[in-house]
Every structure is written in C-alpha cells, then in structure tokens.
PDB file of C-alpha atoms in Angstrom:
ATOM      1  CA  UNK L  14      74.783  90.180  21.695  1.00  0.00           C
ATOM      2  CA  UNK L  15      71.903  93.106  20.605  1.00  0.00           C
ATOM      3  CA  UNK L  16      70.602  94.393  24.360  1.00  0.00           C
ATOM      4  CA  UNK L  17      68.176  96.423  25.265  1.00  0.00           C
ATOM      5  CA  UNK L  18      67.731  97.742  28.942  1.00  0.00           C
ATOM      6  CA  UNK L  19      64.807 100.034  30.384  1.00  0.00           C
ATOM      7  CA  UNK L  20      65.137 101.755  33.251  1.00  0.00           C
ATOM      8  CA  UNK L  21      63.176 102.326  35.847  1.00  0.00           C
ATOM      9  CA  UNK L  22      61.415  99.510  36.491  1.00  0.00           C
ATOM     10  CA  UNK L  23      58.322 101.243  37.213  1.00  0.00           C
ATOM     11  CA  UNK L  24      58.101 104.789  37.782  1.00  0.00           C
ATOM     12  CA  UNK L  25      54.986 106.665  40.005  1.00  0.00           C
ATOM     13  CA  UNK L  26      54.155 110.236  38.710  1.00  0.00           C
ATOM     14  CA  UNK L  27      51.746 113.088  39.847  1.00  0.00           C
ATOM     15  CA  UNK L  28      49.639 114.447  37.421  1.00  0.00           C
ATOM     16  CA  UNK L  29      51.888 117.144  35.708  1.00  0.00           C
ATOM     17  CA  UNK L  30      54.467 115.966  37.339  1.00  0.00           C
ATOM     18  CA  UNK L  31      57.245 115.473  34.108  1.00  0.00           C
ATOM     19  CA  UNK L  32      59.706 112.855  33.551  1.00  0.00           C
ATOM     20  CA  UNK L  33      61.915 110.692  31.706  1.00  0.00           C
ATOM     21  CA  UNK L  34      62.258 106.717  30.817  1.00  0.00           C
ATOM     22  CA  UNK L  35      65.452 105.615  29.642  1.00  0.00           C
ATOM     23  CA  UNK L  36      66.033 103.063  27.406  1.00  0.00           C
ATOM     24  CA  UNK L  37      69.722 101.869  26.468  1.00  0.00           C
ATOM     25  CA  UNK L  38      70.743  99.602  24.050  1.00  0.00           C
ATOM     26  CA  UNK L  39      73.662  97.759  22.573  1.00  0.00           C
ATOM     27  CA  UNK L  40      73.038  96.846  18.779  1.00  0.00           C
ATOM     28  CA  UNK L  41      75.312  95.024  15.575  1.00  0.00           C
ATOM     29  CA  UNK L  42      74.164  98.416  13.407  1.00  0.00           C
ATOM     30  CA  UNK L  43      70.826  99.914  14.466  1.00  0.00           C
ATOM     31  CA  UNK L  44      68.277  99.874  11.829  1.00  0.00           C
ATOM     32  CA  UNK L  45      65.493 101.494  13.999  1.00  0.00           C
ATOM     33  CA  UNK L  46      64.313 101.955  17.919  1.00  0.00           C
ATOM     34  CA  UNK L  47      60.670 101.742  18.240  1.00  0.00           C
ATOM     35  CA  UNK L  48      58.907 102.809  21.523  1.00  0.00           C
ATOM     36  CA  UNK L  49      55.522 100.658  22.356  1.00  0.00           C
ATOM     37  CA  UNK L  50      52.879 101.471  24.646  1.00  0.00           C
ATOM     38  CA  UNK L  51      51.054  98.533  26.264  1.00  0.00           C
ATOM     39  CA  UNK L  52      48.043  99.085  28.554  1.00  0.00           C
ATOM     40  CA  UNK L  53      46.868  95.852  30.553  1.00  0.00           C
ATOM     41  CA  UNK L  54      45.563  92.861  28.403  1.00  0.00           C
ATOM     42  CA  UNK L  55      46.418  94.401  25.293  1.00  0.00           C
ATOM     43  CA  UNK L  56      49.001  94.005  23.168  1.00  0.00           C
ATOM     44  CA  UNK L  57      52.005  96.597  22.869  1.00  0.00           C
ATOM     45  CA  UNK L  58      50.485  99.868  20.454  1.00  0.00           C
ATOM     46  CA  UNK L  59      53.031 101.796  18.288  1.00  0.00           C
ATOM     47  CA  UNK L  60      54.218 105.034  19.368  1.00  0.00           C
ATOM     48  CA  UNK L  61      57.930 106.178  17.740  1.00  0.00           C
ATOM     49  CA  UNK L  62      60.430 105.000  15.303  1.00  0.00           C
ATOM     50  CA  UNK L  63      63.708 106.721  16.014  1.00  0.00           C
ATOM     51  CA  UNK L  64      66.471 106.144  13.008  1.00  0.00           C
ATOM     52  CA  UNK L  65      69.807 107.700  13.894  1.00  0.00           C
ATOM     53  CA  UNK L  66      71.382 109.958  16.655  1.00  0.00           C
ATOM     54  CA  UNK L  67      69.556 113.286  16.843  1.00  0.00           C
ATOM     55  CA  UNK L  68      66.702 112.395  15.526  1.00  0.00           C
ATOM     56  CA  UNK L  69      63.589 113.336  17.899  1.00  0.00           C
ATOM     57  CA  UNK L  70      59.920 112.545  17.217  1.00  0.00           C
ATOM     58  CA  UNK L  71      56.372 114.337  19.301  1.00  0.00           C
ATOM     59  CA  UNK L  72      53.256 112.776  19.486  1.00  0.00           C
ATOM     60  CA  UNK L  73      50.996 114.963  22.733  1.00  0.00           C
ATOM     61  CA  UNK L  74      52.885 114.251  25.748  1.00  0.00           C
ATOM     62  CA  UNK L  75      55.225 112.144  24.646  1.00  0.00           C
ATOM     63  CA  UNK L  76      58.802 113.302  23.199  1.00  0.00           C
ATOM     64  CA  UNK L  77      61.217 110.685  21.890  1.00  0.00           C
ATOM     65  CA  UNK L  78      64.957 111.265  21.568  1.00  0.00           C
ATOM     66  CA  UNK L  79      68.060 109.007  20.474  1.00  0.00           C
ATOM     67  CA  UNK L  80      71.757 109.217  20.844  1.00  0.00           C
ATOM     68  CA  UNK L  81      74.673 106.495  19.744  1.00  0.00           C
ATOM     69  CA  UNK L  82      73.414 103.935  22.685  1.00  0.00           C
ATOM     70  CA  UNK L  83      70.015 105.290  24.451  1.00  0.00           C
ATOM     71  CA  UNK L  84      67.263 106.581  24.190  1.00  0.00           C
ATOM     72  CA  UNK L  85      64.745 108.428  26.057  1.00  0.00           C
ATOM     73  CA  UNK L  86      60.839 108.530  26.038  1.00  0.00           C
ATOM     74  CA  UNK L  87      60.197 112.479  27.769  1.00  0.00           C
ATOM     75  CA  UNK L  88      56.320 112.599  29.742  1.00  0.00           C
ATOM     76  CA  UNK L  89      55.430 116.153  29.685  1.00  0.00           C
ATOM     77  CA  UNK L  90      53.065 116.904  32.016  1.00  0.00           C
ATOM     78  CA  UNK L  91      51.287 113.298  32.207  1.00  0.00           C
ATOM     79  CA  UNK L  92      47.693 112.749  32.750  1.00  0.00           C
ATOM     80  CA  UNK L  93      46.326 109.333  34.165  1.00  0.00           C
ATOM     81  CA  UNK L  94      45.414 108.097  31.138  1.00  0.00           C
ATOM     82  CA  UNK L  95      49.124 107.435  30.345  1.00  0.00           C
ATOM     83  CA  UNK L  96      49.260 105.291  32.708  1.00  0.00           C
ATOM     84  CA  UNK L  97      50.760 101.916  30.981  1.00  0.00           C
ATOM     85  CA  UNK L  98      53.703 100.241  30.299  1.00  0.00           C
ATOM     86  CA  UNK L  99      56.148 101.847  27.786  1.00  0.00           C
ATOM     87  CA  UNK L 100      58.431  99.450  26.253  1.00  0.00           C
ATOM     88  CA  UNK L 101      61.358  99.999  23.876  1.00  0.00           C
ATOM     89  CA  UNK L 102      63.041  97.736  20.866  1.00  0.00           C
ATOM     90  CA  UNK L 103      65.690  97.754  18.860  1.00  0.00           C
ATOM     91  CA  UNK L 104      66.103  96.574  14.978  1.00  0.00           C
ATOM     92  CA  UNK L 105      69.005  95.544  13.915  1.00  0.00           C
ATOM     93  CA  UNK L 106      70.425  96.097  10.500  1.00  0.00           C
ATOM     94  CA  UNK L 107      70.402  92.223   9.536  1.00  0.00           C
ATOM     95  CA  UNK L 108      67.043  91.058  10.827  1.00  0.00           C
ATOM     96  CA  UNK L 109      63.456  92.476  10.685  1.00  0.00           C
ATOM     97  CA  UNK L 110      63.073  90.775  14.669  1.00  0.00           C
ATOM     98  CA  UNK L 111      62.263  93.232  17.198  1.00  0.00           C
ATOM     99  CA  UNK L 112      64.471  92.780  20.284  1.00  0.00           C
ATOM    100  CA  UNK L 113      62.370  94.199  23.289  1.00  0.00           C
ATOM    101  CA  UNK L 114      63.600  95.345  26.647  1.00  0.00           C
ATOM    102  CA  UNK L 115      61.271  94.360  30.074  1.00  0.00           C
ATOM    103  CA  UNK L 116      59.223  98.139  29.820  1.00  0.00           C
ATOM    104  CA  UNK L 117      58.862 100.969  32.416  1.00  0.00           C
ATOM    105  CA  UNK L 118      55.429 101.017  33.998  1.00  0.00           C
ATOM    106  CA  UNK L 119      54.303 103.937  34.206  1.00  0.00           C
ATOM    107  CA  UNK L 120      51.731 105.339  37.048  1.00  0.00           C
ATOM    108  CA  UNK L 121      50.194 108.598  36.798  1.00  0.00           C
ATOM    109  CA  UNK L 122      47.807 109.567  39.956  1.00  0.00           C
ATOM    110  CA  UNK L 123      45.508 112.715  40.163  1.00  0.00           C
TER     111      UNK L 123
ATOM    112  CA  UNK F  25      42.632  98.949  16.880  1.00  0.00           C
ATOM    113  CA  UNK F  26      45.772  97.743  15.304  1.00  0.00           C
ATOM    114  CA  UNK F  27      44.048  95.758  12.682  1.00  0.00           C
ATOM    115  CA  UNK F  28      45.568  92.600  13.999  1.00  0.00           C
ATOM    116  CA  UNK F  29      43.220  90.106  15.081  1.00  0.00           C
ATOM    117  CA  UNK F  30      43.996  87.003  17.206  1.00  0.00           C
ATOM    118  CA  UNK F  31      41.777  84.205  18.256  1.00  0.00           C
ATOM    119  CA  UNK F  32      41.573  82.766  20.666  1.00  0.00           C
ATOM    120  CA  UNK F  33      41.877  85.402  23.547  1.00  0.00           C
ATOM    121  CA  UNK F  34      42.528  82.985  26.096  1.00  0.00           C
ATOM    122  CA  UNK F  35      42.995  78.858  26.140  1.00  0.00           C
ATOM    123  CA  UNK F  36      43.617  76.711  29.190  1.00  0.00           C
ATOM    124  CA  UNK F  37      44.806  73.251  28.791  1.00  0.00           C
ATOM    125  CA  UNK F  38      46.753  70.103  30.402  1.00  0.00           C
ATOM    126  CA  UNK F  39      50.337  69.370  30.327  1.00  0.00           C
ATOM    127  CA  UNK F  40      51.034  67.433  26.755  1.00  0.00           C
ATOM    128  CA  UNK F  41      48.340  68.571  25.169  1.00  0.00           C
ATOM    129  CA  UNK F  42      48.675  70.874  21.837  1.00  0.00           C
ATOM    130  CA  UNK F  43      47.027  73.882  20.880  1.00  0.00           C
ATOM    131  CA  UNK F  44      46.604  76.250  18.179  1.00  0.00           C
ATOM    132  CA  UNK F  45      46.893  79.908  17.970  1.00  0.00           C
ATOM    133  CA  UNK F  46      45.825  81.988  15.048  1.00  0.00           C
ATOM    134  CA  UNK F  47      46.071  85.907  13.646  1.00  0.00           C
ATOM    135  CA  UNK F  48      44.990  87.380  10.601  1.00  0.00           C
ATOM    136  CA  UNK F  49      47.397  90.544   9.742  1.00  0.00           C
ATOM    137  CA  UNK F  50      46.516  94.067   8.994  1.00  0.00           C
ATOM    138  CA  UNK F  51      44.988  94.362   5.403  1.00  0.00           C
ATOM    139  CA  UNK F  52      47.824  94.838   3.093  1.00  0.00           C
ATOM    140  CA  UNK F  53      50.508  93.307   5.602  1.00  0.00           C
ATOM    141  CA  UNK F  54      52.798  90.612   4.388  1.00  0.00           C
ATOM    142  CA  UNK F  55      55.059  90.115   6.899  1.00  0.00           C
ATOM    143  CA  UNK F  56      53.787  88.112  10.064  1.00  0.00           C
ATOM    144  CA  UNK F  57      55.936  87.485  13.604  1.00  0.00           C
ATOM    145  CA  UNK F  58      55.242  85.556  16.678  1.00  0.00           C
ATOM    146  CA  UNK F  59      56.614  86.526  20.199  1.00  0.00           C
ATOM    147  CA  UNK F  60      56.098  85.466  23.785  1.00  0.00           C
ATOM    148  CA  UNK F  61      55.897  87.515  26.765  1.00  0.00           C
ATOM    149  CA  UNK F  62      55.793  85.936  30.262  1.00  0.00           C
ATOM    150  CA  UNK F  63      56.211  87.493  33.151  1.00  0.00           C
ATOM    151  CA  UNK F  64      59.749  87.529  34.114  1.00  0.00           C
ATOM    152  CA  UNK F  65      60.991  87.941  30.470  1.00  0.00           C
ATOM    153  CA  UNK F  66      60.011  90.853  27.793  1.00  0.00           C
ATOM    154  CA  UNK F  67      58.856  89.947  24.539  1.00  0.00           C
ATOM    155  CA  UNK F  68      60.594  87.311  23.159  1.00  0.00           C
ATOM    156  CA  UNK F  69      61.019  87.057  19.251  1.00  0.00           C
ATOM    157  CA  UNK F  70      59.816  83.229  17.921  1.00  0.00           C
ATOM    158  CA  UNK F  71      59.713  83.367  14.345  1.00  0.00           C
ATOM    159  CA  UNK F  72      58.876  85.188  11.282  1.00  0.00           C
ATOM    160  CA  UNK F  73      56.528  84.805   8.047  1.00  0.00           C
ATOM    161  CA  UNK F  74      56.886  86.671   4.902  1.00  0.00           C
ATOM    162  CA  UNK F  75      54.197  85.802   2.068  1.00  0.00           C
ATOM    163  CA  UNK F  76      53.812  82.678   2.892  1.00  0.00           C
ATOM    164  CA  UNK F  77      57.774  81.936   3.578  1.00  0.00           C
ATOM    165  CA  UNK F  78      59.876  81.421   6.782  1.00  0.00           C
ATOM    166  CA  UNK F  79      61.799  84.605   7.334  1.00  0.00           C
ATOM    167  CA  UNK F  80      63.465  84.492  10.112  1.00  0.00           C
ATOM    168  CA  UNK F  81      63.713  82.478  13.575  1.00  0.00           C
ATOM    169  CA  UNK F  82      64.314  83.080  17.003  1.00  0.00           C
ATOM    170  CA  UNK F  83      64.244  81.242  20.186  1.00  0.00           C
ATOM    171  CA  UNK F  84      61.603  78.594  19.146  1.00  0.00           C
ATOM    172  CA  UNK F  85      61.271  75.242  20.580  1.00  0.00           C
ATOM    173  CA  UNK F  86      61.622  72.279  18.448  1.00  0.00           C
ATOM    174  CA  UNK F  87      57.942  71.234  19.931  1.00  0.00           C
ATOM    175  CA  UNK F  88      56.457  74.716  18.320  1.00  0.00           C
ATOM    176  CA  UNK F  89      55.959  75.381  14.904  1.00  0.00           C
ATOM    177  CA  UNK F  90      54.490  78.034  12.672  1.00  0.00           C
ATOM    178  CA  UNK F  91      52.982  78.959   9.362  1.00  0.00           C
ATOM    179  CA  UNK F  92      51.167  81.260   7.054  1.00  0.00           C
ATOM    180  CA  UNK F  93      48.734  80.648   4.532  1.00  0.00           C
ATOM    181  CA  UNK F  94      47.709  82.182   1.484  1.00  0.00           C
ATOM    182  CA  UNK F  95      45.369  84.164   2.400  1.00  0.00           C
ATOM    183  CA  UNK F  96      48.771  85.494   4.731  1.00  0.00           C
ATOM    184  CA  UNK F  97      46.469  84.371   8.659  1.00  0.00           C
ATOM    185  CA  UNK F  98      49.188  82.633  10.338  1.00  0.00           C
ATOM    186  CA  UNK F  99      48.839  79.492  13.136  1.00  0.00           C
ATOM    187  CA  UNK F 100      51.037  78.985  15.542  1.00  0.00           C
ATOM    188  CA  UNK F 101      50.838  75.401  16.769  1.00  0.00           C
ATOM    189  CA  UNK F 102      52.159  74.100  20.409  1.00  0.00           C
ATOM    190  CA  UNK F 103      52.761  70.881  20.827  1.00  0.00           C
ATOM    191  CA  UNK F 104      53.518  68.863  23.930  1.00  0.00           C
ATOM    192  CA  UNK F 105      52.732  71.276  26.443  1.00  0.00           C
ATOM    193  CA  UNK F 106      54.955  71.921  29.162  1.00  0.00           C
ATOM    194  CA  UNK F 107      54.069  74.037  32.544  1.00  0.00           C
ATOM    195  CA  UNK F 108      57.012  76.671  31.527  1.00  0.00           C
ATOM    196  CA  UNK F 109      54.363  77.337  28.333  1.00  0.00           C
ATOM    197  CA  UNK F 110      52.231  79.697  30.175  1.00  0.00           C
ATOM    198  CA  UNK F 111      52.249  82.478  28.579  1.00  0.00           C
ATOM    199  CA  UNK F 112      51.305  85.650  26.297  1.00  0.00           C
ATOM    200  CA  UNK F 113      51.755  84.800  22.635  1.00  0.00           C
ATOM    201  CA  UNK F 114      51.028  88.014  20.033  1.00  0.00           C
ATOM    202  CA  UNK F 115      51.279  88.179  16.761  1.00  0.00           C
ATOM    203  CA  UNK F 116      52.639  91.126  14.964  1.00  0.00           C
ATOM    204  CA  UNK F 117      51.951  92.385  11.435  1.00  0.00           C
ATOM    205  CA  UNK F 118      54.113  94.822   9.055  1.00  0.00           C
ATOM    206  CA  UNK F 119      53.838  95.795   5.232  1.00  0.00           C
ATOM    207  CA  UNK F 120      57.161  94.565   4.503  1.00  0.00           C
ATOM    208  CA  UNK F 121      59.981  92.566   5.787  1.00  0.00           C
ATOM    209  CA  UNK F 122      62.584  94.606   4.283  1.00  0.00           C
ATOM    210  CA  UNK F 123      62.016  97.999   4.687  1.00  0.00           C
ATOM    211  CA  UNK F 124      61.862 100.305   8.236  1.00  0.00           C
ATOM    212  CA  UNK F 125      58.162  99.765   8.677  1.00  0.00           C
ATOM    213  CA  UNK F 126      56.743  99.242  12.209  1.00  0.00           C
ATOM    214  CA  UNK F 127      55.137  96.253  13.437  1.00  0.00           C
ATOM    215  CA  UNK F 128      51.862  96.548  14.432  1.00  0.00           C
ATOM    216  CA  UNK F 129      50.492  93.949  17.188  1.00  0.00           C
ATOM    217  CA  UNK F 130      47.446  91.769  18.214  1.00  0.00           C
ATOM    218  CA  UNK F 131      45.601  91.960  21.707  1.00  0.00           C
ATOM    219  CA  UNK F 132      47.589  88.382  22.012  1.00  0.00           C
ATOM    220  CA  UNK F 133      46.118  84.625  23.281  1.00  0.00           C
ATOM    221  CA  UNK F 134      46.298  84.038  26.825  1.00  0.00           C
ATOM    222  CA  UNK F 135      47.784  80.503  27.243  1.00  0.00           C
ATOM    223  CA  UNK F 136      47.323  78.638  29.999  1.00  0.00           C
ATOM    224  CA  UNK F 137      48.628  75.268  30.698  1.00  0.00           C
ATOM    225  CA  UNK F 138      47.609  73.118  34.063  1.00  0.00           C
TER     226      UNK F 138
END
C-alpha cells in the first residue's frame, strides 16, 4: 500500500536556528514527491516537485532533497514567517491522486 | 493566490441534510480533484475530474458524489449528512491529468455538520 510518513510531528525552532523535516515514503513506482506548505485556514500552497533520487530543488530557505524512500525539506536559517505546516505527497506512477502524509508543523519564534 | 476558488468558505448544517460544495479551477486547468482533511487524518484523496470525465476515485462514500461541468467548475454534493462529515473539503486544480504537473489548491469549504 503507497505510504507516506512525516516526521516530527511538530517541530519548535529559534529564529536561525536550522533544521530538517523528514518525509518517508513507500510507493508502487514514484512518479513525483511534492512538498506543500499550508498556513492556517488556507489550503496547502505548492513548494517542490522532486522526480528521482538525487534530485534537489531551492526556493529561499527552503532546500528539498530525495533519495530511493525519503525525503527531506532543509530550513536554513528560518524566520517566523515560515511558520506553517509543511506537508509532503507522493504520486504514483499509475494514478494522478496525491497521497499526503499528516505534515510537520513548523514553529519559528524570534 | 492559487487561482482556485471555492465557495462556500464555510457551511454549517444538521445531520441528514445535503450540501453542495463548488470550485472553479485555475484558468487553463483541466484536471479537477476533491480531498478531505479532518483533523486526525491528512488529506484524503476523493475523486478526480478530467474535462468533464471521471478520472479517478478514491475513498468516496456512496452518499457523496461529484462532477464537472463544461465550463470545467466542479460540485461536490453531500448527501445524508453524518456527524463523522465534519470536515475540510479542497479542491485542487492541474493542467493535465497525465503529465507531472502540480496540483494547485483552493482555500477549501469549512463543513460543519450539527
């Protein structure tokens, strides 16, 4: 059955304070893993799309990497405003459905 | 803004009532999905539209049913409302069903059923 588990739950950060969410996944042929940013009452915003092992994308803070069954979402020196909830999916080659796991909630104080 | 408009924002109703939930996709999208998210589960896949067509389904209750029109806004229609219905629904929105494009998704309807 295509899996997808986050860890941590939630995670608490100082400002500059760098760090890592994890996101692991079992998959029947991965066809892409997509990292989603969702702030409170709103729905999840696009961040990455991650095709194959190796492949690593940037976007500010925010570093994405993949290997055969993880991934991780790197916070490089985080500000409060990325404070949110990061959540990561997995496509899989048969199906256009996103399979999401439960997030990381992220918490960034000054 | 993703583009991806839903209406209503929020709806409270009774048990055994129905609703109606509705999103218009980004311009040039084709491809519309439904999920759920409520509290103890993630996002939960319900069903898919492609121009007009069931594409694909997930974990959707015989009492819920979807579709998308031709000018590609999509309903979602809830029928028989149960407690266990509370929930987030958002629609997402993609150029194409069949290649690696991302979904993009709505600011979701809050359901609420007393």
């Amino acid at each position: 059955e295509d899996q997808v588990t986050q860890s941590p739950e939630a995670l608490r950060l100082q400002e500059g304070e760098s760090s890592s969410l994890n996101c692991s996944y079992t998959v029947s042929g991965l066809r892409g893993l997509f990292w989603y940013r969702q702030d409170p009452g709103k729905g999840p915003e696009f961040l990455f799309t991650l095709y194959s092992a190796g492949e690593e994308k940037e976007k500010e803070r925010l570093k994405a990497t993949l290997t055969k069954k993880e991934s991780f979402l790197h916070i490089t020196a985080p500000k409060p405003e990325d404070s949110a909830t990061y959540l990561c999916a997995v496509q899989a080659r048969d199906t256009d459905k996103l399979i999401f796991g439960t997030g990381t909630r992220l918490q960034v104080f000054p | 803004d993703s583009g991806v408009t839903q209406t209503p924002k929020h709806l409270i109703t009774a048990t055994g009532q129905r609703v109606t939930l509705r999103c218009s996709p980004r311009s040039g999208d084709l491809s519309v999905y439904w999920y759920q998210q409520s509290l103890d589960q993630g996002l939960q896949f319900l069903i898919q539209y492609y121009n007009g067509e069931e594409r694909a389904k997930g974990n959707i209750l015989e009492r819920f049913s979807a579709q998308q029109f031709p000018d590609l806004h999509s309903e979602l229609n809830l029928s028989s409302l149960e407690l266990g219905d509370s929930a987030l629904y958002f629609c997402a929105s993609s150029v194409s069903g069949t290649v690696n494009q991302p979904q993009h998704f709505g600011d979701g309807t809050r359901l609420s059923i007393l």
